[in-house]
Tab-separated table of C-alpha atoms (C1' of nucleotides) in Angstrom:
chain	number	residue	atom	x	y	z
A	1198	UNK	CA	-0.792	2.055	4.549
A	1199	UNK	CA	1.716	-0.047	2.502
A	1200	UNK	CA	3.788	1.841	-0.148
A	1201	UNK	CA	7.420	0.843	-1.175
A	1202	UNK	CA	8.872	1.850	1.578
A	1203	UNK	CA	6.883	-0.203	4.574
A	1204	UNK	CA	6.583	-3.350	2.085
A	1205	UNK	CA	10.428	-3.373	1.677
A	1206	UNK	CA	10.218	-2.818	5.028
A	1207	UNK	CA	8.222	-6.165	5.233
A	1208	UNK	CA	10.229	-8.156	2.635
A	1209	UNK	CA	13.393	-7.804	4.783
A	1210	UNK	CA	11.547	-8.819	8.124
A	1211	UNK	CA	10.403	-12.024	6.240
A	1212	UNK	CA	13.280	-12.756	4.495
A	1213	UNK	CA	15.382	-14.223	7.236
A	1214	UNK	CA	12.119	-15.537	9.103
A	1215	UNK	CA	11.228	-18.015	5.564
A	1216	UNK	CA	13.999	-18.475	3.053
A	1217	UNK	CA	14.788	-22.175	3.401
A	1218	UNK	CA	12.530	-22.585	5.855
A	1219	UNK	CA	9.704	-25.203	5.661
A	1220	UNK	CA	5.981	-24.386	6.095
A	1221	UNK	CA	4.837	-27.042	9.181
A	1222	UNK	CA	1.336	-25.958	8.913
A	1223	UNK	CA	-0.429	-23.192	6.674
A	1224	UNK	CA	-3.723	-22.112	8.434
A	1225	UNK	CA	-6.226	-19.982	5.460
A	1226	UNK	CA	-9.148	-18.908	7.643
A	1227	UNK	CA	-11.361	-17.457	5.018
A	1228	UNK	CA	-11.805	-17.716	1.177
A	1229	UNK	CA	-11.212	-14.566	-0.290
A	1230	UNK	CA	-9.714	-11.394	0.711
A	1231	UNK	CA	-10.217	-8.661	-1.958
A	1232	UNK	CA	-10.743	-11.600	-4.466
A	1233	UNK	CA	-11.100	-15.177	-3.732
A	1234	UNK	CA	-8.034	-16.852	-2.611
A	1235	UNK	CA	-6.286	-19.652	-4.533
A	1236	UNK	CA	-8.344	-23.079	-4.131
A	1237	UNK	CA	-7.009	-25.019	-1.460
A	1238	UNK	CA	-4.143	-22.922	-0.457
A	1239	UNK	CA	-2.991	-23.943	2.758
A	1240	UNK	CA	-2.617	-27.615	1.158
A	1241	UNK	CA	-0.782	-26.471	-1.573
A	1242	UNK	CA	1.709	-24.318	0.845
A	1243	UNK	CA	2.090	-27.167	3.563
A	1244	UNK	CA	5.391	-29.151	3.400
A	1245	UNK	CA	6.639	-26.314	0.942
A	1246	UNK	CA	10.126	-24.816	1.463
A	1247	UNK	CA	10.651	-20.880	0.483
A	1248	UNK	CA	13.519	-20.063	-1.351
A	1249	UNK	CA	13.807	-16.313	-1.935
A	1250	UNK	CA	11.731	-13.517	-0.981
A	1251	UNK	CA	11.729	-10.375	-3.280
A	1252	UNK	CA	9.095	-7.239	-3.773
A	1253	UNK	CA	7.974	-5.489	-6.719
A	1254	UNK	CA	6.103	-2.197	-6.484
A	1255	UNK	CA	4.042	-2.798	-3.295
A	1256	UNK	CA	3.982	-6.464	-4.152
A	1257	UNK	CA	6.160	-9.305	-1.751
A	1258	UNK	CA	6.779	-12.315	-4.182
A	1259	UNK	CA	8.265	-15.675	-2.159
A	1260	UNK	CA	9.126	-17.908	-4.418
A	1261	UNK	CA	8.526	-21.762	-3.057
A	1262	UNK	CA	10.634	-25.003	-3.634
A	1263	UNK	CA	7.989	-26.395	-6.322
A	1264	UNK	CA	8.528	-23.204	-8.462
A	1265	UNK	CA	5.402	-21.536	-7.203
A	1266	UNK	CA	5.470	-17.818	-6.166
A	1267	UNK	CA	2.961	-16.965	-3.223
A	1268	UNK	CA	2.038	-12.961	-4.193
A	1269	UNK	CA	0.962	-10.680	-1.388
A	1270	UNK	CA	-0.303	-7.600	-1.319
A	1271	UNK	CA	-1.167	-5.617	1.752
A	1272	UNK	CA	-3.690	-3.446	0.450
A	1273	UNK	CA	-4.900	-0.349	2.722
A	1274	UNK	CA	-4.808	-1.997	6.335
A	1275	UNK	CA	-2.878	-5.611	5.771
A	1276	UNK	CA	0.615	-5.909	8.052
A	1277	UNK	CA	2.230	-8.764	8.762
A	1278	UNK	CA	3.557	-9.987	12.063
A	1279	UNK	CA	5.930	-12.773	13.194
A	1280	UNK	CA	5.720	-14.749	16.491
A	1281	UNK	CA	8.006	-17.230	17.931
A	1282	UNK	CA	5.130	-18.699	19.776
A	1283	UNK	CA	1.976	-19.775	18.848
A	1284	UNK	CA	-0.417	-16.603	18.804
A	1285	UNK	CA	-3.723	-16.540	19.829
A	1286	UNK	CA	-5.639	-15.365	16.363
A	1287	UNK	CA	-8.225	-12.637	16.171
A	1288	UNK	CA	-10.649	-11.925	14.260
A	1289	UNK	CA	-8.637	-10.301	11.201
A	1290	UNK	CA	-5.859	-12.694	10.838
A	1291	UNK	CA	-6.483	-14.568	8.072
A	1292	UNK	CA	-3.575	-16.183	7.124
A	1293	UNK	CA	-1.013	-18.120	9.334
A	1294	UNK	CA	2.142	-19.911	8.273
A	1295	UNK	CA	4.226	-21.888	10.902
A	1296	UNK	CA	7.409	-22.237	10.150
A	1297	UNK	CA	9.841	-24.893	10.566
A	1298	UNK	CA	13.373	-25.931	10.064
A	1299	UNK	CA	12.650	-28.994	8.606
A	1300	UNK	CA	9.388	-31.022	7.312
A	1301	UNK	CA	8.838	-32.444	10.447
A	1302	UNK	CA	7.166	-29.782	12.944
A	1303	UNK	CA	8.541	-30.972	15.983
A	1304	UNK	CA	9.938	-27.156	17.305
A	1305	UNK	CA	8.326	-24.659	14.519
A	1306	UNK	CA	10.892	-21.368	14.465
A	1307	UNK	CA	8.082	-18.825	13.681
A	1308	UNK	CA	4.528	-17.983	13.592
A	1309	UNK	CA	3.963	-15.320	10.554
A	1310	UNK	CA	0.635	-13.736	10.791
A	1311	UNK	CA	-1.228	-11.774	7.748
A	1312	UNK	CA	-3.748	-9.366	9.127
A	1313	UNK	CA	-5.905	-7.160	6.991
A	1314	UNK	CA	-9.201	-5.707	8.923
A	1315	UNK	CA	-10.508	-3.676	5.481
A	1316	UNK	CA	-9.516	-6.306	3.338
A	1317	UNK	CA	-7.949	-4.929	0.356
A	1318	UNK	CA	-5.359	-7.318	0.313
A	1319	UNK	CA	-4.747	-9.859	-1.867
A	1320	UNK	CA	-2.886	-13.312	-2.182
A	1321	UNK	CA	-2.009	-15.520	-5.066
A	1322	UNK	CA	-0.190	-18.345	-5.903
A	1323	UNK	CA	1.302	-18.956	-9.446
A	1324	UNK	CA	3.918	-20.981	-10.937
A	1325	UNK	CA	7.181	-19.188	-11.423
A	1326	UNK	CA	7.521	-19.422	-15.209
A	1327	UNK	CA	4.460	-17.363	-15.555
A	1328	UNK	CA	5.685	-14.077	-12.911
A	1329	UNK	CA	6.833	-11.987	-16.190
A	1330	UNK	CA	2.956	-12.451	-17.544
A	1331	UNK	CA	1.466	-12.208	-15.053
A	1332	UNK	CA	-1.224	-9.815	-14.812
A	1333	UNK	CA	-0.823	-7.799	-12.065
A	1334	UNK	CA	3.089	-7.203	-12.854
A	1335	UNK	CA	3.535	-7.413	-16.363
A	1336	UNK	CA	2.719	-3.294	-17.108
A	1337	UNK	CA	4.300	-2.182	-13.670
A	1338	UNK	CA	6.577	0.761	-13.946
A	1339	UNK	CA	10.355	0.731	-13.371
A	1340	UNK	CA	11.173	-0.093	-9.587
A	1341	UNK	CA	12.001	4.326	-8.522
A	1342	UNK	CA	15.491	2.505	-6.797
A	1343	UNK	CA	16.464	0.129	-9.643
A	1344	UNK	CA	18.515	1.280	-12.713
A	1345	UNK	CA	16.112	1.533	-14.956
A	1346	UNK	CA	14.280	4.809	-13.010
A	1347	UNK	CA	15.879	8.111	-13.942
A	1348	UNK	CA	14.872	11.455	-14.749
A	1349	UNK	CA	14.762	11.070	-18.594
A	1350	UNK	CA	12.926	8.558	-17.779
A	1351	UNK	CA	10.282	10.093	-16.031
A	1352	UNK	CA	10.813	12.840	-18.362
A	1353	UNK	CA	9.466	10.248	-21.458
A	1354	UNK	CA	6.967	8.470	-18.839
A	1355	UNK	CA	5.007	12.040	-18.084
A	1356	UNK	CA	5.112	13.191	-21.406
A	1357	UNK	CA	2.113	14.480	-23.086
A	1358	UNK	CA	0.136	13.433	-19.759
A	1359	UNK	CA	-2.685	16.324	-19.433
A	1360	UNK	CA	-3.541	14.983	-15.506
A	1361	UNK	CA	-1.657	16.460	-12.644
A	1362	UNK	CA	1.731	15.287	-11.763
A	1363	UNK	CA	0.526	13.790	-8.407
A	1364	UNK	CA	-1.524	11.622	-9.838
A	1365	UNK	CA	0.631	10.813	-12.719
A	1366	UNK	CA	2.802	9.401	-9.403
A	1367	UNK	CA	0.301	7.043	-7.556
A	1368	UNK	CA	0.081	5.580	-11.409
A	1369	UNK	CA	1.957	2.198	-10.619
A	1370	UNK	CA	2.441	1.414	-14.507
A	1371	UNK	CA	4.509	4.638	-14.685
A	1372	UNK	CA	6.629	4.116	-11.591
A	1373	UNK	CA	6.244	1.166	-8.845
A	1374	UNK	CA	5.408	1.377	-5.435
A	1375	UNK	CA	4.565	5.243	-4.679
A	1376	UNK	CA	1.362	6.017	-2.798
A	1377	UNK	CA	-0.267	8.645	-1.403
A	1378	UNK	CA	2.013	9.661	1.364
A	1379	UNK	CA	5.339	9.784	-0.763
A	1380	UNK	CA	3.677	11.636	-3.643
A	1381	UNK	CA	3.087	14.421	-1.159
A	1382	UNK	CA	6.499	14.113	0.399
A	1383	UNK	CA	8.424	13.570	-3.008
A	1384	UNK	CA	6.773	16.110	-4.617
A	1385	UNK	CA	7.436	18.812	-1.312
A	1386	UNK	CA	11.183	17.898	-1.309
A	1387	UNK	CA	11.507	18.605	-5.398
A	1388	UNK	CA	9.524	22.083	-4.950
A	1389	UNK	CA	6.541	20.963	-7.244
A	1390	UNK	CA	3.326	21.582	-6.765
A	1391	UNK	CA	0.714	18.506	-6.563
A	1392	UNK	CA	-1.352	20.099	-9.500
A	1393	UNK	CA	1.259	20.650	-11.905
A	1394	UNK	CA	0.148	19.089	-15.341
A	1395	UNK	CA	2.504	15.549	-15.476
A	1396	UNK	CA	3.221	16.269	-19.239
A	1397	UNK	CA	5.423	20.033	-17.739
A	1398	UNK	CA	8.212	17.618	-16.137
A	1399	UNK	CA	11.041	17.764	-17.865
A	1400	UNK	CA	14.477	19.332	-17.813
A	1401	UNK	CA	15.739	20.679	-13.967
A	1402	UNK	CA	12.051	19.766	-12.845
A	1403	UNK	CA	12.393	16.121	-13.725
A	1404	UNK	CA	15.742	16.064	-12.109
A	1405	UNK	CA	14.646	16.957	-8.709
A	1406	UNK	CA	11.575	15.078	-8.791
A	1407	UNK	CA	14.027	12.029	-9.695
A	1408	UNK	CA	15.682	12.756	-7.190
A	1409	UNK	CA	13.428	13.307	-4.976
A	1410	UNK	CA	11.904	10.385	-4.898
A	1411	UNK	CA	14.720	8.479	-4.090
A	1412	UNK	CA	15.803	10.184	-1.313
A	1413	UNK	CA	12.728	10.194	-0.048
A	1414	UNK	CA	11.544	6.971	-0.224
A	1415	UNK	CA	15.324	5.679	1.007
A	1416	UNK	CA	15.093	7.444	3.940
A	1417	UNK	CA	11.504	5.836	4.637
A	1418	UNK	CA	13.255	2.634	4.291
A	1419	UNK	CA	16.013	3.431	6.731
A	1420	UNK	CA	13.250	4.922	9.635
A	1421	UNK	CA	11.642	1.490	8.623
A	1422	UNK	CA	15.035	-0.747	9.359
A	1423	UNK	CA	15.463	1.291	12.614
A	1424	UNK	CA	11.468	0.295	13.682
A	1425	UNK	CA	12.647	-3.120	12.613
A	1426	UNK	CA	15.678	-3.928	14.769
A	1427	UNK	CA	13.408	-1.500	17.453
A	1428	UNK	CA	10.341	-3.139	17.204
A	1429	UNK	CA	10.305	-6.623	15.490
A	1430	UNK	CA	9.702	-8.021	18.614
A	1431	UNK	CA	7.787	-11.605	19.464
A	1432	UNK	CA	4.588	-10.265	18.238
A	1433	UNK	CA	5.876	-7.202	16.602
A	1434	UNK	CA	3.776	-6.032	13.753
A	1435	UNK	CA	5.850	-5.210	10.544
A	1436	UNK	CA	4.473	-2.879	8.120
A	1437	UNK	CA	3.376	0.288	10.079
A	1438	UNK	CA	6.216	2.379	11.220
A	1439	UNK	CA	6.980	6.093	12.489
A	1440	UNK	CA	7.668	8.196	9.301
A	1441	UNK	CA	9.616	11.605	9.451
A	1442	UNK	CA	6.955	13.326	7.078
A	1443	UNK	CA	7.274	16.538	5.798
A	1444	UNK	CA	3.879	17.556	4.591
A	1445	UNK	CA	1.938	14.993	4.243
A	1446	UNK	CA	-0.973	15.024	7.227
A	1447	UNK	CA	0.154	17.948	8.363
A	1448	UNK	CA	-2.365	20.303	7.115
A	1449	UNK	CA	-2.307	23.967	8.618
A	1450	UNK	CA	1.406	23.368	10.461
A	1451	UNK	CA	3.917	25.587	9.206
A	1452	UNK	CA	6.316	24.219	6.657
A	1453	UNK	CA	9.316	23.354	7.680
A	1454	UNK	CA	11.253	25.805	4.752
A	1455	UNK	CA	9.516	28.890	5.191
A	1456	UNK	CA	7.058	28.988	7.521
A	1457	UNK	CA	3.851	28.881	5.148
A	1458	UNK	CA	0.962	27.067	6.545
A	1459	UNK	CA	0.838	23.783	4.658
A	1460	UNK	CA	-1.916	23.200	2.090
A	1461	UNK	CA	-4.617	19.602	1.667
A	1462	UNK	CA	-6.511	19.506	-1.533
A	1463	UNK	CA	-8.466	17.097	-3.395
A	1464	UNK	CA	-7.226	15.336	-6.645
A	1465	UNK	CA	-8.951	12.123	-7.881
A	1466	UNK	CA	-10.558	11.356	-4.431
A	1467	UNK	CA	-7.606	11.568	-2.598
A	1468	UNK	CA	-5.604	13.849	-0.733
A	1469	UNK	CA	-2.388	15.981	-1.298
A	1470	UNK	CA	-0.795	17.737	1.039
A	1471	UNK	CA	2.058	20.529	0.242
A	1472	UNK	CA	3.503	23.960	0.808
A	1473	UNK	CA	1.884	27.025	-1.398
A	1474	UNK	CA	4.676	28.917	-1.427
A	1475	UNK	CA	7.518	26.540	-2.067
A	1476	UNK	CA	5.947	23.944	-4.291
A	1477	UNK	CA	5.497	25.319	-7.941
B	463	DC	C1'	-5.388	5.651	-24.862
B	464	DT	C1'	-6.284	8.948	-20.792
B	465	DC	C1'	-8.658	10.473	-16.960
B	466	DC	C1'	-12.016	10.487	-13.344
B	467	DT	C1'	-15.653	8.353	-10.349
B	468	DG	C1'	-17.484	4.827	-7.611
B	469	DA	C1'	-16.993	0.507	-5.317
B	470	DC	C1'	-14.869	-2.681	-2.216
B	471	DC	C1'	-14.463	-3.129	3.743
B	472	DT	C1'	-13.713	-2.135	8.680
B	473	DG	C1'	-12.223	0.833	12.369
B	474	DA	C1'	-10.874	5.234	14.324
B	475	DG	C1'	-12.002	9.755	15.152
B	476	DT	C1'	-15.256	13.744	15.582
B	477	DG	C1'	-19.352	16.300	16.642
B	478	DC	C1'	-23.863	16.432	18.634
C	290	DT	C1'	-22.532	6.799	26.265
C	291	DG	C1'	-24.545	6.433	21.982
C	292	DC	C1'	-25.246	7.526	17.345
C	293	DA	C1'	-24.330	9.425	12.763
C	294	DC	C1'	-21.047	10.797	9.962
C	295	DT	C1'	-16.368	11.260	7.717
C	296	DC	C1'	-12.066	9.607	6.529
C	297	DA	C1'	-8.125	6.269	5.852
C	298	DG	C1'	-1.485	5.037	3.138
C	299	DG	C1'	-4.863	0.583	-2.590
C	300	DT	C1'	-6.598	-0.942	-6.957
C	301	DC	C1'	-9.912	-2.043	-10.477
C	302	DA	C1'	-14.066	-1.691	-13.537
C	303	DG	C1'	-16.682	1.301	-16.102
C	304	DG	C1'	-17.827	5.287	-18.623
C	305	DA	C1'	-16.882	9.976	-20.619
DNA sequence: CTCCTGACCTGAGTGC
DNA sequence: TGCACTCAGGTCAGGA
């Protein structure tokens, strides 16, 4: 379920939980997840302190005290949660990181728990003078809420693209971090339809769709701060929170501008949702 | 290159 | 209740 939004969402729930914090004990209770997981992980993580935690795209990168980034990706059905006691583990948690204030473990602070029942997640760990080459982030799009997103840009990024815009949106090498749900919504709230050819965004369209998206996915990020300070309880899963969507699921309901009965169709194997009449 | 399909995996929901 | 079936917010490899 994790686009920008609910991984930012994740980042800033971590962020006070492990930056200069110590990892007492790493528990790594399988050896792969979508691919295999670094060889001995949990040896290479114990007695390590984390110094920052950032995102890219749907990607959280903590950066460790020996210059090593640990990458995690949540995949479909990954969420993380944090405990200030020891949790009993079930059978999806794979990954559990006690954390400490020093390198002794005499009184661990936290208990942060990485489930992920479909496993689609992944986790690496690389050394922090190879993060610009690295695979998985070198051809990632602008981040849609850093400086370099605009609508010229998206303007050049969707030009002479034949596929339809919605799809030209889930691509994360043209912009980071949008997924399925905030396609839909981003592309209700700029009045474009889902099956508009990419390649026809440009002027006043490409404005609104700029725009668009970051209004949309900034007030995703907000309803997530608000399930934060709400929910972040001992135990409280981060990750999943209650979205104010506009279209997306909401097949047959009446849209909220005019009344229409919202639309679903198929594009590339996955669904769109959006409003027939407004969206053009 | 660009674009689409199928594959990966489990659990929740639906219909009979 | 049980069973069969569909669908789910992600990405990648492979082929047209």
């Amino acid at each position: 379920m994790p686009e920008l939004p609910e991984v930012e969402t994740v980042r800033r729930a971590l962020a006070p939980v492990l930056e200069q914090r110590y990892i007492a004990a790493a528990f790594v209770g399988r050896d792969d997840l979508r691919w295999p997981l670094p060889p001995n992980l949990a040896a290479r993580l114990q007695g390590r302190r984390f110094t920052h935690v950032a995102r890219r795209g749907k990607y959280v990168l903590m950066t460790l005290d020996d210059q090593n980034v640990l990458l995690l990706h949540l995949g479909m059905s990954g969420s993380v949660r944090i405990h200030d006691r020891a949790p009993t583990l079930g059978r999806h948690d794979h990954i559990m990181l006690t954390m400490a204030d020093g390198e002794q473990a005499t009184s661990p602070t936290h208990y942060v728990v990485l489930n992920d029942p479909r496993r689609f997640g992944w986790v690496d760990l690389f050394a922090l003078s190879t993060q610009a080459s690295y695979k998985l982030l070198q051809h990632m799009g602008p981040e849609p809420l850093g400086n370099a997103f605009s609508a010229e840009y998206l303007q050049t990024a969707f030009k002479g693209r034949q596929g339809p815009v919605k799809n030209a949106l889930l691509n994360q090498q043209l912009i980071a971090g949008i997924g399925n749900i905030y396609a839909s919504e981003a592309l209700f709230h700029a009045g474009i339809s889902p099956r508009r050819k990419a390649a026809t965004i440009a002027g006043g369209r490409a404005v609104r769709l700029a725009a668009a998206i970051v209004k949309t996915l900034r007030a995703a990020i907000e309803d997530g701060g608000t399930s934060l300070r709400d929910h972040v309880q001992p135990g409280g899963e981060i990750g999943y929170f209650v979205q104010r969507l506009a279209v997306y699921g909401r097949a047959g309901e009446a849209c909220q501008i005019c009344t229409t009965p919202i639309k679903m169709l198929v594009q590339s194997g996955r669904s769109s949702f959006y409003c027939p009449r407004c969206q053009r």
